[in-house]
PDB file of C-alpha atoms in Angstrom:
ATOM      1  CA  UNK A  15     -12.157  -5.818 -72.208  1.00  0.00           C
ATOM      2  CA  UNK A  16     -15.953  -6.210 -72.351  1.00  0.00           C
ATOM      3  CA  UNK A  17     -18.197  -4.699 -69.943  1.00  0.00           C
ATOM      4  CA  UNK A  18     -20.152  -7.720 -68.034  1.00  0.00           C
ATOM      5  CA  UNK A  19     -23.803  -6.779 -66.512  1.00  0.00           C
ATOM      6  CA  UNK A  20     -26.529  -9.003 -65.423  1.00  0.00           C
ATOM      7  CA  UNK A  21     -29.893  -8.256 -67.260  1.00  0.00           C
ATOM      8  CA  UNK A  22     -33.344  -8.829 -66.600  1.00  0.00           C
ATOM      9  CA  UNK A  23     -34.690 -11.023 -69.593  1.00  0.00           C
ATOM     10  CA  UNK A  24     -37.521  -9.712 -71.710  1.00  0.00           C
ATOM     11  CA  UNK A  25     -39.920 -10.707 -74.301  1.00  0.00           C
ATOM     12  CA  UNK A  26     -37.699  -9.166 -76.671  1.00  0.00           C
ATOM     13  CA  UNK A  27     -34.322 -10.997 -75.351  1.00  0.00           C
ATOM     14  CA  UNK A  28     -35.227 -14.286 -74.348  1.00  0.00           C
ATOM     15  CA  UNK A  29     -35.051 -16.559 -77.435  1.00  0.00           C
ATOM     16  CA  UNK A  30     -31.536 -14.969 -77.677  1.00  0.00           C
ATOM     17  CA  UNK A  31     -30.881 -16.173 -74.449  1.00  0.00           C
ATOM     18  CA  UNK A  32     -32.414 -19.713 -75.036  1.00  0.00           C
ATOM     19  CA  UNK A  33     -30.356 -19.819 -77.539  1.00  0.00           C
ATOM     20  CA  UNK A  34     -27.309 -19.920 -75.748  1.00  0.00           C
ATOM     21  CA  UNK A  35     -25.594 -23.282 -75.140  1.00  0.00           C
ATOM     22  CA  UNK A  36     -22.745 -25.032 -72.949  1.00  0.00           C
ATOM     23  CA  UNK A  37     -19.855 -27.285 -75.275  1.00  0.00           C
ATOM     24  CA  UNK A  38     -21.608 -30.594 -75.937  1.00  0.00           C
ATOM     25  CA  UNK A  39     -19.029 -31.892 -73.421  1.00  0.00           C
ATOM     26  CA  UNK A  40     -20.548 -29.922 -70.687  1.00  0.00           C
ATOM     27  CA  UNK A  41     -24.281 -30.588 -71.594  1.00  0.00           C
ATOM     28  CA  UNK A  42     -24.739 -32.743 -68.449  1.00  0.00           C
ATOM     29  CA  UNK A  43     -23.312 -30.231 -66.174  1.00  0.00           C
ATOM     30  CA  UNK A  44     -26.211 -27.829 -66.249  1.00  0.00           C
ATOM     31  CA  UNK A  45     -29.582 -27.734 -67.554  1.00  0.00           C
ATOM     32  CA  UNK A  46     -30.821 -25.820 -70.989  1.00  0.00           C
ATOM     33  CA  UNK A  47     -31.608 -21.945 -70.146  1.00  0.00           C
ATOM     34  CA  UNK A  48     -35.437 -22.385 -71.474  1.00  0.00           C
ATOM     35  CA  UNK A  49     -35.830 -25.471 -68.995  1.00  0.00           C
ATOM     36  CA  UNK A  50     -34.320 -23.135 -66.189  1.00  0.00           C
ATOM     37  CA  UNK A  51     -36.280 -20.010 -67.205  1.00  0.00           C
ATOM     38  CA  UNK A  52     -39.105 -23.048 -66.892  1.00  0.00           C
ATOM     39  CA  UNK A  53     -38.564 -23.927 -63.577  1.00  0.00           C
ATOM     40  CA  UNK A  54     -37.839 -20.403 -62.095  1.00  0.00           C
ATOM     41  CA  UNK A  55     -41.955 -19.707 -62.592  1.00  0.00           C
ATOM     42  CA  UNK A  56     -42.833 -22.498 -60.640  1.00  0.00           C
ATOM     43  CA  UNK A  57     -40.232 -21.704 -57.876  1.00  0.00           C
ATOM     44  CA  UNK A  58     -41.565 -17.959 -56.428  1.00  0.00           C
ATOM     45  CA  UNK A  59     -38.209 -17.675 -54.819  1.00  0.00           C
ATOM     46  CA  UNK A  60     -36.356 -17.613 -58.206  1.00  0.00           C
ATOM     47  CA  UNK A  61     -34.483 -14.748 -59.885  1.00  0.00           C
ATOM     48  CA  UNK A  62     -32.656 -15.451 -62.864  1.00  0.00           C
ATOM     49  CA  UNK A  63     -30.426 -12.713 -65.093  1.00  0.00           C
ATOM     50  CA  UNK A  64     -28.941 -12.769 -68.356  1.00  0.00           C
ATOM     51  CA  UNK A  65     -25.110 -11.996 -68.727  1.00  0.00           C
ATOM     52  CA  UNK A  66     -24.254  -9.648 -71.128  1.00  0.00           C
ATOM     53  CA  UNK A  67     -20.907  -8.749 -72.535  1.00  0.00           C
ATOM     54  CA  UNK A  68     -21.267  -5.013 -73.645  1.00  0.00           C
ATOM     55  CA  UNK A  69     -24.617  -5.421 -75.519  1.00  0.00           C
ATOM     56  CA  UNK A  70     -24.395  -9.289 -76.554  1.00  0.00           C
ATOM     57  CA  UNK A  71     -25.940 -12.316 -74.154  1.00  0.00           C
ATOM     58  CA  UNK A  72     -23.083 -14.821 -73.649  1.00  0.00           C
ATOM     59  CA  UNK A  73     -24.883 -16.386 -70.461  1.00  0.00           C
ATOM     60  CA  UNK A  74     -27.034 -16.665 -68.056  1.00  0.00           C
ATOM     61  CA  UNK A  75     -27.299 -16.812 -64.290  1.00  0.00           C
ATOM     62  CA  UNK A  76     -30.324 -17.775 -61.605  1.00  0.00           C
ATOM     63  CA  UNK A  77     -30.336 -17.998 -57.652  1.00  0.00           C
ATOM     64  CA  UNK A  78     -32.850 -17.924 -54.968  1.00  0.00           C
ATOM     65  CA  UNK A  79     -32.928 -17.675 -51.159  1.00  0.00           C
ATOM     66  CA  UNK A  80     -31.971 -20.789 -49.347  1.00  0.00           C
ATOM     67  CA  UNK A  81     -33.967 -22.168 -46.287  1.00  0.00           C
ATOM     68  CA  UNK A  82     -31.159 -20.936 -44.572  1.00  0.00           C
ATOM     69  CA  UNK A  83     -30.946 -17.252 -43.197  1.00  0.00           C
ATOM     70  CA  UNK A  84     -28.799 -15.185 -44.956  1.00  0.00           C
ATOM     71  CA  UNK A  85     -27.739 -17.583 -47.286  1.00  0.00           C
ATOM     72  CA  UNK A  86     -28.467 -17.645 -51.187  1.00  0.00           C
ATOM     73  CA  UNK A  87     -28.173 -20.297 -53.415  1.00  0.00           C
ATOM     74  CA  UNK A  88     -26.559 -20.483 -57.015  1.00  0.00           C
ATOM     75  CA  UNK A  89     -29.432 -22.496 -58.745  1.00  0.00           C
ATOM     76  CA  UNK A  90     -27.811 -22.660 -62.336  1.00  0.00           C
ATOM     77  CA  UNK A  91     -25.114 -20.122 -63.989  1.00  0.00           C
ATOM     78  CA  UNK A  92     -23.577 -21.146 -67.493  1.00  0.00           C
ATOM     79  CA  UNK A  93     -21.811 -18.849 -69.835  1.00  0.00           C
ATOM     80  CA  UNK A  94     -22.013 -19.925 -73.888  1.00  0.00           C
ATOM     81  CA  UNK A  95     -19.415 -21.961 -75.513  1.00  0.00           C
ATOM     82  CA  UNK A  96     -18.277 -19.467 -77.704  1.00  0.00           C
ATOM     83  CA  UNK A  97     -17.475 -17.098 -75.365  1.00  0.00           C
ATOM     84  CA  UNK A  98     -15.799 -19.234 -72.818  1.00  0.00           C
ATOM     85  CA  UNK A  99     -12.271 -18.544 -71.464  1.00  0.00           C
ATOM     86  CA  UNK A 100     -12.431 -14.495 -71.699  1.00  0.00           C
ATOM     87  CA  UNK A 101     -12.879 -14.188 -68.094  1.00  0.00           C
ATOM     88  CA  UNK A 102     -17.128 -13.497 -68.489  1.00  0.00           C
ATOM     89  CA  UNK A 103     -17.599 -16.187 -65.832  1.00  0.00           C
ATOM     90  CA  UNK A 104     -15.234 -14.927 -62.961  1.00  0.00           C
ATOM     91  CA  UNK A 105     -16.769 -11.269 -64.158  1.00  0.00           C
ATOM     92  CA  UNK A 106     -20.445 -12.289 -63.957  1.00  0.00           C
ATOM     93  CA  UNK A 107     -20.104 -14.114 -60.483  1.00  0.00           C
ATOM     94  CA  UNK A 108     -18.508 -11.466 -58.651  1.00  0.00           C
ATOM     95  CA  UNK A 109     -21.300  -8.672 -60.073  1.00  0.00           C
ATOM     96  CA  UNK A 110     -23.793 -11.320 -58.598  1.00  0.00           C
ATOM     97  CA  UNK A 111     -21.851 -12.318 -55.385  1.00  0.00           C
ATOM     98  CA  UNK A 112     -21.710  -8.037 -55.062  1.00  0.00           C
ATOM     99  CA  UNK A 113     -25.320  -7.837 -55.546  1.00  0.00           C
ATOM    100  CA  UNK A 114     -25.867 -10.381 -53.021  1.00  0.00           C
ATOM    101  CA  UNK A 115     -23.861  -8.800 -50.503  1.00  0.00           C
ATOM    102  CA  UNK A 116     -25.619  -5.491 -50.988  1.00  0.00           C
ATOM    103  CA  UNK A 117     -29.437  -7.528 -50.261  1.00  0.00           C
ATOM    104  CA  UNK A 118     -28.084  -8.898 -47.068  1.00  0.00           C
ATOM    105  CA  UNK A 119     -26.743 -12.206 -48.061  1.00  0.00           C
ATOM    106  CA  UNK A 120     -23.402 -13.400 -46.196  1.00  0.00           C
ATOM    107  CA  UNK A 121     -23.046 -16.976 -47.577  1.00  0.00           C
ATOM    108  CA  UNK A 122     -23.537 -18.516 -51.668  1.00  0.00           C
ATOM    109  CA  UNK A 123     -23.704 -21.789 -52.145  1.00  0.00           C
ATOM    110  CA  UNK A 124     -24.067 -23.954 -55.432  1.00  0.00           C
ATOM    111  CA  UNK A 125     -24.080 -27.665 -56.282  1.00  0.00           C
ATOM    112  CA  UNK A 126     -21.642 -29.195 -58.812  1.00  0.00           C
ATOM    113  CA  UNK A 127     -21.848 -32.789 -61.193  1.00  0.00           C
ATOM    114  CA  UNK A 128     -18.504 -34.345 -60.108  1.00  0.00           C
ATOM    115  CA  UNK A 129     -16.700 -35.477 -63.367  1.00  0.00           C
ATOM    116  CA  UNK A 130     -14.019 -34.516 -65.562  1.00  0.00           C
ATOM    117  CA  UNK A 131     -15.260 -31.166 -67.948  1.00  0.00           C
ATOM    118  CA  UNK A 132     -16.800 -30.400 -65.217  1.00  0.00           C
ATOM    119  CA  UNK A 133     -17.427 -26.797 -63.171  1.00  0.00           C
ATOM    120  CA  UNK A 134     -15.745 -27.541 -60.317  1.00  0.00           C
ATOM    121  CA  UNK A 135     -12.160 -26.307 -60.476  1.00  0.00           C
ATOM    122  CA  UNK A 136     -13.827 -22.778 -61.738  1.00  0.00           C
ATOM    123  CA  UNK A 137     -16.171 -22.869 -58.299  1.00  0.00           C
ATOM    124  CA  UNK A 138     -12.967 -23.434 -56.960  1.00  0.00           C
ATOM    125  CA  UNK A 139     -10.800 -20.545 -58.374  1.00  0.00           C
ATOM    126  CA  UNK A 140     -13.094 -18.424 -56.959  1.00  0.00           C
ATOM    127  CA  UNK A 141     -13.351 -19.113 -53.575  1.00  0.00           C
ATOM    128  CA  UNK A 142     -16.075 -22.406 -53.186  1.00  0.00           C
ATOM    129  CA  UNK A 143     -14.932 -24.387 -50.518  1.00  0.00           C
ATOM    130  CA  UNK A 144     -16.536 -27.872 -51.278  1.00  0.00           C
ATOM    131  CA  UNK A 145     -18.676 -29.361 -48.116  1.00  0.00           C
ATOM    132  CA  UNK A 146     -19.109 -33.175 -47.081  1.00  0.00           C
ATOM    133  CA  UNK A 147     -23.199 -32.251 -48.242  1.00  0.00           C
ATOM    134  CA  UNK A 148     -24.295 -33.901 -51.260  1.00  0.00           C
ATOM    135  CA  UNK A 149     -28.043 -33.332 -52.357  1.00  0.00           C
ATOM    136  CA  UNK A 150     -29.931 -36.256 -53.166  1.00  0.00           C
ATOM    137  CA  UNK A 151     -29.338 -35.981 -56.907  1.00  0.00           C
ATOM    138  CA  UNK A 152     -25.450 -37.000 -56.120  1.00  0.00           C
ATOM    139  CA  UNK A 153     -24.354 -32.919 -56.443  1.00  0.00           C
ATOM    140  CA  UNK A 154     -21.812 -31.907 -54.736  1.00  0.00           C
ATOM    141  CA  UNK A 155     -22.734 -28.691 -52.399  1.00  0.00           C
ATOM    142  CA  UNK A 156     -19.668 -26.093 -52.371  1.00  0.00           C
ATOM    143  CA  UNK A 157     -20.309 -22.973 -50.068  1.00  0.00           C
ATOM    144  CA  UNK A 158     -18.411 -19.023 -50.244  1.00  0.00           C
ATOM    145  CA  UNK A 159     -18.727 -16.301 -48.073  1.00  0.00           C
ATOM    146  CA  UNK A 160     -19.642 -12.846 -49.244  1.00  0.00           C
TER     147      UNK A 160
END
């Protein structure tokens, strides 16, 4: 079995992981890495990672602090089509719900698209409780404690 890590993204990595895409079915379930990578530099808060299986990028992961204490949120995570279903995903959130444990975080939460294809039963598998919250986009808000 591969060896996951999360990796800060260089000049030298991050076309590769631009590169990296969701199925076309899942395209409206999260955003294009260079649009997140985007966004991060005009949000201070934001820290993003690649995920790496042994030495190849196969996705890519980004979170900040929320307004709440103690609590961090999971602003995108994706892992490429073609290396979905080897376990990457389950590996590369519990590396990052262990690294925010270790910084003093005791809640993650995330916001799903509701619809079929979607992320939702994953968030699930993994301990996500879903919430009554929905943010103004029409996400759903699903909460874990570390």
């Amino acid at each position: 079995m591969s060896v996951i890590t999360l990796r800060q993204i260089t000049a030298a990595t991050v076309r590769a992981i631009c590169a990296l895409e969701t199925g076309e079915e899942q395209k409206r379930f999260v955003a294009p890495n260079a649009l997140s990578i985007a966004q991060a530099y005009f949000e201070p808060r934001a820290i993003f990672r690649a995920v790496y299986a042994d030495e190849v990028p196969v996705g890519f992961v980004m979170w900040k602090p929320s307004d709440e204490t103690e609590v961090a949120y999971l602003w995108r995570f994706m892992i490429d089509h073609k290396h979905q279903k080897k376990g990457y995903a389950k590996q590369a959130i519990t590396q990052l719900i262990d690294l925010l444990r270790d910084s003093g975080y005791r809640q993650i939460q995330t916001s799903v698209v509701i619809g079929d294809g979607g992320p939702l039963n994953f968030y699930r598998s993994i301990g996500f409780d879903e919430t009554d919250a929905m943010l103004a986009n029409g996400e759903r808000v699903l909460t874990r404690s570390l």
